[in-house]
Tab-separated table of C-alpha atoms in Angstrom:
chain	number	residue	atom	x	y	z
A	8	MET	CA	-43.408	12.457	-3.436
A	9	PRO	CA	-45.450	13.553	-0.149
A	10	GLU	CA	-49.136	13.655	0.320
A	11	GLY	CA	-50.864	16.805	-0.291
A	12	VAL	CA	-48.803	17.904	-3.067
A	13	PRO	CA	-50.802	18.584	-5.939
A	14	ASN	CA	-50.364	17.456	-9.166
A	15	PRO	CA	-47.211	15.139	-7.899
A	16	GLU	CA	-46.670	13.678	-11.846
A	17	ASN	CA	-45.457	17.055	-12.816
A	18	LYS	CA	-43.167	17.643	-9.944
A	19	VAL	CA	-39.706	16.941	-9.300
A	20	TYR	CA	-37.408	16.440	-6.106
A	21	LYS	CA	-34.641	18.990	-6.105
A	22	LEU	CA	-31.762	17.742	-3.962
A	23	ILE	CA	-30.483	20.867	-1.687
A	24	LYS	CA	-27.298	18.726	-0.699
A	25	SER	CA	-25.746	15.110	-1.756
A	26	LEU	CA	-27.286	12.084	-0.198
A	27	TYR	CA	-25.198	9.411	0.654
A	28	GLY	CA	-25.061	6.493	-1.982
A	29	LEU	CA	-25.556	8.933	-4.753
A	30	LYS	CA	-22.974	8.482	-8.091
A	31	GLN	CA	-21.307	11.886	-7.249
A	32	ALA	CA	-21.455	11.851	-3.513
A	33	SER	CA	-17.947	10.677	-2.947
A	34	ARG	CA	-16.680	13.551	-5.149
A	35	GLN	CA	-18.969	16.133	-3.559
A	36	TRP	CA	-17.878	14.726	0.047
A	37	PHE	CA	-14.081	15.406	-1.090
A	38	ALA	CA	-14.397	18.521	-2.840
A	39	ARG	CA	-16.364	19.903	0.769
A	40	LEU	CA	-13.660	18.598	2.909
A	41	ASN	CA	-11.285	19.966	0.429
A	42	SER	CA	-12.554	23.798	0.509
A	43	GLU	CA	-12.991	23.334	4.529
A	44	LEU	CA	-9.163	22.285	4.899
A	45	GLU	CA	-7.688	25.251	2.319
A	46	LYS	CA	-9.970	27.570	4.764
A	47	GLN	CA	-7.806	26.063	7.928
A	48	GLY	CA	-4.464	26.951	5.652
A	49	PHE	CA	-3.978	23.569	4.336
A	50	VAL	CA	-2.449	22.705	0.852
A	51	GLN	CA	-3.103	20.196	-1.545
A	52	SER	CA	0.004	18.144	-2.409
A	53	LYS	CA	-0.131	18.242	-6.413
A	54	ASN	CA	1.708	14.993	-6.111
A	55	ASP	CA	-0.724	13.178	-4.129
A	56	TYR	CA	-4.408	14.620	-4.031
A	57	SER	CA	-5.259	12.957	-0.643
A	58	LEU	CA	-2.337	14.509	0.856
A	59	PHE	CA	-2.859	17.938	2.821
A	60	ILE	CA	0.046	20.070	4.269
A	61	ASN	CA	0.067	23.482	6.406
A	62	GLY	CA	3.198	24.991	7.751
A	63	TYR	CA	6.397	24.187	6.866
A	64	LEU	CA	9.203	21.834	8.506
A	65	ASN	CA	9.244	21.644	12.303
A	66	ASP	CA	6.086	23.295	12.638
A	67	MET	CA	4.241	21.468	9.699
A	68	CYS	CA	0.979	19.586	9.908
A	69	ILE	CA	0.067	16.732	7.571
A	70	ALA	CA	-3.554	15.349	6.654
A	71	ALA	CA	-4.064	12.159	4.637
A	72	VAL	CA	-7.325	11.725	3.580
A	73	TYR	CA	-8.565	8.253	2.449
A	74	VAL	CA	-12.418	9.122	1.692
A	75	ASP	CA	-13.808	9.804	5.112
A	76	ASP	CA	-10.890	8.613	7.452
A	77	ILE	CA	-8.495	11.187	8.002
A	78	ILE	CA	-5.023	10.889	9.808
A	79	LEU	CA	-3.626	14.206	11.427
A	80	THR	CA	0.101	14.699	12.462
A	81	TRP	CA	1.374	18.123	14.112
A	82	PRO	CA	4.262	18.915	16.520
A	83	ASN	CA	1.821	20.834	18.259
A	84	PHE	CA	-0.663	18.656	20.314
A	85	ALA	CA	-2.702	21.902	21.298
A	86	LEU	CA	-3.167	22.443	17.530
A	87	ILE	CA	-4.532	19.108	16.477
A	88	VAL	CA	-7.115	19.303	19.306
A	89	SER	CA	-8.236	22.600	17.972
A	90	LEU	CA	-8.385	21.211	14.276
A	91	LYS	CA	-10.245	18.268	15.574
A	92	GLN	CA	-12.630	20.390	17.353
A	93	HIS	CA	-13.217	22.985	14.105
A	94	LEU	CA	-13.681	19.624	11.993
A	95	HIS	CA	-16.384	18.019	14.523
A	96	GLN	CA	-18.431	21.358	14.526
A	97	VAL	CA	-18.457	21.429	11.041
A	98	PHE	CA	-18.922	17.548	9.940
A	99	SER	CA	-19.450	15.739	13.512
A	100	ILE	CA	-16.554	13.468	12.963
A	101	LYS	CA	-15.402	10.658	15.368
A	102	ASP	CA	-12.344	11.181	17.308
A	103	LEU	CA	-10.840	7.991	17.140
A	104	GLY	CA	-7.631	8.861	19.471
A	105	ALA	CA	-4.114	8.026	18.282
A	106	LEU	CA	-3.555	6.141	15.345
A	107	SER	CA	-3.753	2.305	15.975
A	108	PHE	CA	-5.159	0.784	12.709
A	109	PHE	CA	-5.861	2.166	9.335
A	110	LEU	CA	-6.674	0.546	6.039
A	111	GLY	CA	-5.844	-2.575	7.415
A	112	ILE	CA	-2.257	-1.678	8.700
A	113	GLU	CA	-1.443	-1.781	12.653
A	114	VAL	CA	0.342	1.331	14.136
A	115	SER	CA	2.283	0.602	17.082
A	116	ARG	CA	4.913	2.952	19.136
A	117	LEU	CA	8.054	2.114	20.845
A	118	SER	CA	9.519	5.547	22.089
A	119	SER	CA	10.986	7.064	19.183
A	120	ARG	CA	9.936	3.827	16.664
A	121	ILE	CA	6.914	3.336	15.284
A	122	ILE	CA	5.977	-0.377	13.735
A	123	LEU	CA	3.689	-0.939	11.158
A	124	SER	CA	2.058	-4.537	10.457
A	125	GLN	CA	-0.844	-6.474	9.072
A	126	ARG	CA	-0.920	-9.312	11.900
A	127	LYS	CA	-4.658	-9.209	11.819
A	128	PHE	CA	-5.085	-9.544	8.198
A	129	THR	CA	-2.537	-12.300	8.373
A	130	LYS	CA	-4.342	-14.549	10.608
A	131	GLU	CA	-7.424	-13.965	8.707
A	132	LEU	CA	-5.546	-14.915	5.610
A	133	LEU	CA	-4.230	-18.110	7.265
A	134	SER	CA	-7.457	-19.102	8.390
A	135	TYR	CA	-8.976	-18.758	5.114
A	136	CYS	CA	-6.272	-20.726	3.343
A	137	SER	CA	-7.633	-24.156	5.194
A	138	LEU	CA	-4.321	-25.730	4.777
A	139	ASP	CA	-1.982	-27.336	7.248
A	140	LEU	CA	0.621	-24.742	8.177
A	141	SER	CA	1.917	-26.567	11.536
A	142	LYS	CA	5.256	-27.019	9.397
A	143	THR	CA	7.440	-23.943	9.540
A	144	ALA	CA	9.434	-22.510	6.495
A	145	LYS	CA	12.652	-20.157	6.835
A	146	ILE	CA	12.674	-18.832	4.146
A	147	PRO	CA	10.022	-17.539	1.626
A	148	LEU	CA	10.412	-19.925	-1.488
A	149	PRO	CA	12.769	-22.797	-1.608
A	150	LEU	CA	16.688	-22.574	-2.584
A	151	ASN	CA	16.962	-22.907	-6.269
A	152	LEU	CA	13.470	-23.291	-7.093
A	153	LYS	CA	12.679	-23.146	-10.944
A	154	LEU	CA	8.998	-22.865	-11.735
A	155	LEU	CA	8.075	-23.882	-15.028
A	156	ALA	CA	4.909	-22.248	-16.903
A	157	GLU	CA	4.038	-25.608	-19.364
A	158	ASP	CA	5.365	-28.454	-17.122
A	159	GLY	CA	2.725	-30.326	-14.775
A	160	ASP	CA	-0.549	-30.370	-13.928
A	161	PHE	CA	-3.498	-28.185	-13.794
A	162	TYR	CA	-4.165	-27.000	-10.236
A	163	HIS	CA	-7.924	-28.227	-9.526
A	164	ASP	CA	-8.653	-24.874	-7.779
A	165	PRO	CA	-7.201	-22.090	-9.596
A	166	SER	CA	-9.478	-19.664	-7.932
A	167	GLN	CA	-8.007	-20.547	-4.759
A	168	TYR	CA	-4.528	-19.892	-6.444
A	169	ARG	CA	-5.392	-16.200	-7.691
A	170	CYS	CA	-7.524	-15.290	-4.323
A	171	LEU	CA	-4.317	-16.506	-2.223
A	172	VAL	CA	-1.877	-15.139	-4.009
A	173	GLY	CA	-4.039	-11.775	-4.263
A	174	LYS	CA	-4.111	-11.699	-0.701
A	175	LEU	CA	-0.682	-11.863	-0.346
A	176	ASN	CA	0.083	-9.057	-2.860
A	177	PHE	CA	-1.799	-6.675	-0.454
A	178	LEU	CA	0.195	-8.156	2.482
A	179	THR	CA	3.778	-7.125	0.759
A	180	HIS	CA	2.668	-3.317	2.055
A	181	THR	CA	4.147	-4.184	5.422
A	182	ARG	CA	6.433	-6.913	4.332
A	183	PRO	CA	9.143	-6.306	1.618
A	184	ASP	CA	10.639	-9.581	2.427
A	185	LEU	CA	7.297	-11.471	0.424
A	186	SER	CA	8.064	-9.154	-2.597
A	187	PHE	CA	10.296	-11.456	-4.886
A	188	ALA	CA	8.055	-14.583	-3.938
A	189	VAL	CA	4.876	-13.050	-4.782
A	190	GLN	CA	6.132	-11.555	-8.164
A	191	THR	CA	7.291	-14.838	-8.659
A	192	LEU	CA	3.533	-16.745	-8.455
A	193	SER	CA	1.903	-14.000	-9.607
A	194	GLN	CA	3.253	-15.076	-13.310
A	195	PHE	CA	1.040	-18.023	-13.159
A	196	LEU	CA	-2.571	-16.805	-12.253
A	197	HIS	CA	-3.969	-17.306	-15.371
A	198	ALA	CA	-3.178	-21.042	-15.771
A	199	PRO	CA	-1.945	-22.291	-12.188
A	200	LYS	CA	-0.070	-25.703	-12.011
A	201	THR	CA	0.089	-28.319	-9.074
A	202	HIS	CA	3.773	-27.258	-8.401
A	203	HIS	CA	2.828	-23.672	-8.252
A	204	PHE	CA	0.474	-24.309	-5.447
A	205	GLN	CA	2.925	-26.190	-3.845
A	206	ALA	CA	5.461	-23.231	-3.986
A	207	LEU	CA	2.453	-21.052	-2.627
A	208	HIS	CA	1.971	-23.592	0.251
A	209	HIS	CA	5.236	-23.082	1.033
A	210	LEU	CA	4.969	-19.285	1.020
A	211	LEU	CA	1.906	-19.655	3.328
A	212	ARG	CA	3.855	-21.789	5.941
A	213	TYR	CA	6.552	-18.860	6.080
A	214	VAL	CA	4.332	-16.259	6.164
A	215	ALA	CA	2.436	-18.242	9.613
A	216	SER	CA	5.845	-18.538	11.142
A	217	THR	CA	6.361	-14.592	10.772
A	218	ALA	CA	2.960	-13.372	11.161
A	219	ASP	CA	4.061	-10.521	13.508
A	220	GLN	CA	6.677	-9.104	11.234
A	221	GLY	CA	6.030	-5.928	9.537
A	222	ILE	CA	8.273	-2.184	8.816
A	223	MET	CA	9.801	-0.153	11.473
A	224	LEU	CA	10.029	3.890	11.074
A	225	GLN	CA	12.641	5.335	13.419
A	226	ALA	CA	13.199	8.974	14.301
A	227	SER	CA	16.390	10.451	12.583
A	228	THR	CA	18.032	13.704	13.087
A	229	GLN	CA	19.506	13.350	9.244
A	230	LEU	CA	16.553	12.139	6.539
A	231	THR	CA	18.446	11.562	3.879
A	232	LEU	CA	16.782	9.732	1.089
A	233	GLN	CA	18.968	6.470	0.038
A	234	GLY	CA	18.130	3.109	-2.006
A	235	TYR	CA	19.977	-0.139	-2.590
A	236	SER	CA	19.151	-2.658	-5.593
A	237	ASP	CA	20.145	-5.824	-6.805
A	238	SER	CA	19.529	-8.131	-9.817
A	239	ASP	CA	19.619	-11.804	-10.464
A	240	TRP	CA	20.624	-12.866	-13.884
A	241	ALA	CA	18.373	-14.949	-16.490
A	242	ALA	CA	16.740	-16.565	-13.347
A	243	CYS	CA	13.525	-17.140	-14.937
A	244	PRO	CA	13.251	-20.560	-16.899
A	245	ASN	CA	10.495	-19.287	-18.620
A	246	THR	CA	11.780	-16.163	-20.834
A	247	ARG	CA	15.281	-15.755	-19.513
A	248	LYS	CA	14.899	-12.608	-17.746
A	249	SER	CA	16.385	-11.233	-14.964
A	250	VAL	CA	14.418	-9.787	-12.360
A	251	THR	CA	15.204	-5.985	-10.481
A	252	GLY	CA	14.739	-5.648	-6.926
A	253	TYR	CA	15.009	-2.163	-4.763
A	254	VAL	CA	14.531	-0.679	-1.713
A	255	MET	CA	14.456	3.133	-0.739
A	256	LEU	CA	14.964	4.348	3.089
A	257	LEU	CA	14.115	7.645	3.899
A	258	GLY	CA	16.700	7.922	7.055
A	259	ASN	CA	16.551	4.243	8.448
A	260	SER	CA	13.545	3.712	7.696
A	261	PRO	CA	12.200	1.486	4.341
A	262	ILE	CA	9.585	3.687	2.446
A	263	TYR	CA	8.996	1.975	-0.908
A	264	TRP	CA	10.470	-1.440	-2.100
A	265	LYS	CA	9.802	-3.491	-5.759
A	266	SER	CA	10.761	-6.670	-7.309
A	267	LYS	CA	10.058	-6.560	-10.755
A	268	LYS	CA	11.361	-9.083	-13.755
A	269	GLN	CA	13.212	-7.288	-16.330
A	270	SER	CA	11.412	-6.110	-20.170
A	271	THR	CA	14.772	-7.224	-21.810
A	272	ILE	CA	17.072	-10.338	-21.992
A	273	TYR	CA	20.367	-9.491	-21.243
A	274	LYS	CA	23.720	-11.113	-21.983
A	275	SER	CA	25.790	-10.738	-18.806
A	276	SER	CA	24.874	-10.023	-15.433
A	277	SER	CA	26.321	-6.678	-15.272
A	278	GLU	CA	23.983	-5.769	-18.042
A	279	ALA	CA	20.867	-7.033	-15.301
A	280	GLU	CA	23.005	-5.237	-12.663
A	281	TYR	CA	22.806	-1.703	-14.444
A	282	ARG	CA	19.478	-2.012	-15.481
A	283	ALA	CA	18.535	-2.564	-11.939
A	284	MET	CA	20.558	0.313	-10.673
A	285	ALA	CA	19.046	2.513	-13.252
A	286	ALA	CA	15.484	1.452	-11.946
A	287	ALA	CA	16.072	2.211	-8.653
A	288	ALA	CA	18.048	5.473	-9.554
A	289	SER	CA	14.872	6.921	-11.382
A	290	GLU	CA	12.768	6.312	-8.641
A	291	LEU	CA	15.106	8.036	-6.253
A	292	THR	CA	15.302	11.095	-8.634
A	293	TRP	CA	11.227	11.221	-8.574
A	294	ARG	CA	10.903	10.530	-5.204
A	295	SER	CA	13.221	13.326	-4.311
A	296	HIS	CA	11.384	15.463	-6.727
A	297	GLN	CA	8.329	15.116	-5.075
A	298	SER	CA	9.902	15.720	-1.969
A	299	ASN	CA	11.213	19.262	-3.145
A	300	SER	CA	7.907	20.157	-4.817
A	301	SER	CA	6.290	19.602	-1.885
A	302	GLU	CA	8.304	22.156	0.163
A	303	ALA	CA	8.302	24.430	-3.011
A	304	GLN	CA	4.439	24.513	-2.694
A	305	LEU	CA	4.461	25.917	0.719
C-alpha cells in the first residue's frame, strides 16, 4: 500500500485491468483480442478457436492466434497494412514483417511455393544429443528391424532416451518421414533397452543427413482433399498388431499425416488394410466437414 494511505491494514487494491503473470491474464487477453477482432468483422472458427476469418473465398482474411503471436494473411496487402495499423493503435503491437519463423517452424518462399522446415530446432537437437553422427543413414530405421520390449539390457540413461524421442516427436510437425520411426521408438519410453537406443541413434544419424528437409505447400487451382493410406500386417513382434499410416493432401500439399498402431489384432493383411483405409476415410470426412462448416459460418 502506498505511504500516506490512512489505515492501510483495512485497504485492498482493486485492479482496473488484468496484470501480466496473474492466473487469469492469458484468458483476459484472449477475450480482449477476440472482442477487437470481432469489431473488425472477424468470425471465430468453431473448429479452431484460435482461428479468425473475415470475408469469403478470394477476399478472405485469416488471422491465426497463438497467445500474443498473430499471423495475418489476405490477398489485399493494403487491407493487411490497415488492420495492423489498427491493432497497433489498440495494443501497440510489433510488426515483424513477412512470416519467416513461427512456433519453431521456419517459412521460406519460392515463387508459388512455401517450404516449412525446422532446421534451427534440428541443429539444436543434434548438438544436444552429444552422439557421433558422422556416419550417415539413408533410411529412418534399419530394414527388417524388430524391436522387442523384453530382450536386452536396460539403457543406463532412460531420461536421455525419453528426451530425445520427445524432441523427435516435435520434429514430425514438418517431417512426415519420421512419423513411423518415432511412434515405434515411443513404445519403449517406460523402460528403454540398449538396442532401442541403438535404433534411436540410427534415426538421429538419418536426421543429421536430412536436416534441411521439410514440407512444401504448392499453389493449386484445384484444392481437392485427398488421402492415401497403407498398413503393414502384424509387424509388431510384441503385440502382433499392425500399424496404420496415412497422409492427407489439400491440392498437392500435405496437411496432415499419422502413423499409429491399430487397436485390434487382425488375422489377414486385408483386414489390416481395410482398417487403415477406414481410419483415413474418417479423417478425410471430418476435415471436409471442418472446411464446409467454416464456409457456412461466413
